[in-house]
Amino acid sequence: MMGHGYSVFDTGIGRCGIVWSDAGVVGVQLPEAREIETRRRLFQRYPQAREMRPPLNVEIAIEGIAALLRGQPGDLADIALDMDGIPAFSRRVYEFTRTISWGETRTCGEIAAALKASGASHSVAQAIGKNPFMLIVPCHRVLATDGAADKISANGGSISKRRLLSIEGTLSPGSKTLFDVLLPVAPPRPQT
């Protein structure tokens, strides 16, 4: 295959997209509100990609992603990634992030220290914020240095990060849940 292929597939939270090359997965798109918006986002990020049947490595990734979004651990550790064009430091961050197990989290500071780049937590946050490999590189498991789940997020925003952590049963203390964000409590009515 020359170039990039893509596929859109069903999950427990909507239609996701995945893009690949001969070298591996190039990117994952979490669902937008409507499938057409997911496809539009894929086209904006990967205009050269053509819709086609995924190869075995990508089918395995799709199954793992769908399992994760159903609330089941999915094994994505052996999925090949095409990191062409990804800066060296970001590659190191993504490789480390792939070792964070289901139900666990790390802060940017902890990752920087593990990479022997203490003081580079801002650089870790920047890499996480640009992660094109959503779920395969589980950036939702990486929290801000203060442990908050709502300060740094890759494509999809902080609600997606909170939702993914909720699916895994892992929210940091003090983080807002989806209910806090989507269903704010109305102000109390005045007593008459």
XYZ file of C-alpha atoms in Angstrom:
192
model
C 0.000 0.000 0.000
C 1.257 3.456 -0.807
C 0.071 6.392 1.319
C -2.389 6.157 4.166
C -5.608 4.235 4.702
C -8.366 4.949 7.168
C -11.422 3.300 8.618
C -14.315 4.493 10.789
C -15.637 1.975 13.314
C -18.240 1.577 16.059
C -17.401 1.794 19.766
C -19.345 2.156 22.992
C -19.012 5.959 22.847
C -19.560 6.489 19.114
C -17.834 6.108 15.750
C -14.050 6.419 16.014
C -11.540 6.679 13.200
C -8.102 5.192 12.646
C -5.437 6.020 10.047
C -2.500 3.827 9.098
C 0.467 3.459 6.768
C 2.618 0.469 5.889
C 4.689 1.216 9.017
C 1.758 1.174 11.471
C -1.004 3.297 12.956
C -0.603 6.992 12.146
C -3.476 8.351 14.224
C -6.701 7.622 16.099
C -9.697 9.951 16.202
C -12.170 9.764 19.074
C -15.795 10.266 18.059
C -17.201 13.687 17.406
C -20.905 14.416 17.994
C -21.755 13.010 14.550
C -19.934 10.584 12.265
C -19.635 13.208 9.520
C -17.688 15.403 11.958
C -15.380 12.493 12.838
C -14.743 11.944 9.129
C -14.183 15.688 8.601
C -11.604 15.764 11.411
C -9.823 12.753 9.892
C -9.761 14.407 6.474
C -8.425 17.679 7.928
C -5.598 15.885 9.719
C -4.900 13.242 7.054
C -6.093 14.556 3.667
C -4.071 11.928 1.787
C -5.775 8.980 3.552
C -8.238 6.821 1.642
C -10.965 4.693 3.198
C -10.163 0.994 2.914
C -10.266 -2.326 4.734
C -7.777 -2.298 7.622
C -4.831 -4.726 7.700
C -4.506 -7.240 10.574
C -2.429 -4.945 12.867
C -5.086 -2.239 12.527
C -7.972 -4.698 13.013
C -6.342 -5.778 16.281
C -6.021 -2.099 17.275
C -9.703 -1.506 16.461
C -10.740 -4.493 18.612
C -8.564 -3.251 21.495
C -9.906 0.298 21.251
C -13.505 -0.955 21.162
C -12.818 -3.138 24.247
C -11.344 -0.185 26.165
C -14.359 1.952 25.328
C -16.689 -0.822 26.579
C -14.909 -0.650 29.917
C -12.763 -3.743 29.392
C -8.980 -3.836 29.369
C -7.729 -3.972 25.799
C -4.190 -4.960 24.934
C -2.687 -2.427 22.562
C 0.960 -2.873 23.584
C 2.014 -4.668 20.396
C 0.290 -2.342 17.936
C 2.879 -0.902 15.550
C 2.895 2.891 15.357
C 4.172 5.020 12.483
C 6.073 7.744 14.344
C 7.528 9.335 11.238
C 7.675 13.065 11.905
C 7.185 12.715 15.685
C 9.928 14.570 17.625
C 12.362 12.361 19.577
C 11.266 13.594 23.013
C 7.600 13.018 22.173
C 8.457 9.477 21.039
C 10.045 8.818 24.427
C 6.956 10.218 26.189
C 4.628 8.050 24.059
C 6.723 4.920 24.617
C 6.644 5.475 28.378
C 2.938 6.324 28.358
C 2.205 3.005 26.625
C 3.530 1.236 29.749
C 0.890 2.822 32.028
C -1.557 0.034 32.814
C -5.339 0.093 32.771
C -6.681 1.839 35.868
C -3.402 3.609 36.644
C -2.357 7.204 36.108
C 0.881 9.184 36.153
C 1.522 12.900 36.287
C 3.598 14.800 33.768
C 6.196 15.328 36.484
C 6.416 11.599 37.173
C 6.906 10.875 33.478
C 9.567 13.571 33.174
C 11.408 12.080 36.160
C 11.120 8.548 34.733
C 12.609 9.809 31.462
C 15.466 11.391 33.434
C 14.260 14.805 32.263
C 13.153 16.253 35.588
C 11.940 19.778 35.109
C 10.518 18.845 31.712
C 6.942 18.297 32.882
C 5.769 21.143 30.617
C 7.401 19.405 27.633
C 5.691 16.150 28.636
C 2.356 17.989 28.776
C 2.960 19.436 25.317
C 3.736 15.990 23.885
C 0.627 14.515 25.531
C -1.471 17.372 24.159
C -0.326 16.489 20.628
C -0.703 12.700 20.921
C -2.101 11.436 17.601
C -2.396 7.836 18.866
C -5.364 8.213 21.258
C -5.921 5.115 23.434
C -3.029 3.193 21.829
C -0.848 5.737 23.622
C -3.191 6.191 26.611
C -2.652 9.902 27.157
C -5.849 10.042 29.216
C -3.839 8.271 31.940
C -1.422 11.218 32.110
C -2.540 13.930 34.502
C -1.306 17.442 35.077
C 1.486 17.703 37.620
C -1.064 18.584 40.325
C -3.015 15.395 39.492
C -5.933 17.135 37.758
C -7.557 15.371 34.812
C -8.952 18.505 33.264
C -5.935 20.659 32.435
C -4.194 18.803 29.602
C -5.877 16.802 26.908
C -5.188 15.667 23.409
C -7.709 15.817 20.602
C -11.155 15.476 22.158
C -10.756 17.744 25.158
C -10.860 17.343 28.899
C -14.363 15.889 28.933
C -13.049 12.995 26.865
C -10.150 12.534 29.287
C -12.537 12.486 32.237
C -14.871 10.131 30.399
C -12.065 7.720 29.550
C -10.839 7.745 33.146
C -14.431 7.145 34.289
C -14.711 4.156 31.943
C -11.546 2.737 33.534
C -12.780 3.576 37.036
C -9.886 5.943 37.639
C -10.459 9.586 38.457
C -8.005 11.582 40.475
C -9.244 13.066 43.743
C -10.790 16.466 43.212
C -11.323 16.028 39.466
C -14.704 16.887 38.092
C -16.736 13.984 36.790
C -18.799 14.093 33.640
C -21.825 14.781 35.812
C -20.101 17.812 37.338
C -19.311 19.165 33.873
C -22.458 18.274 31.963
C -25.102 18.532 34.694
C -24.233 21.507 36.857
C -26.466 22.032 39.847
C -28.929 24.875 39.422
C -28.610 27.689 41.925
C -30.910 27.268 44.907
C -34.335 28.852 44.624
C -35.029 31.721 46.967
C -37.220 30.754 49.898
C -40.591 32.537 49.979
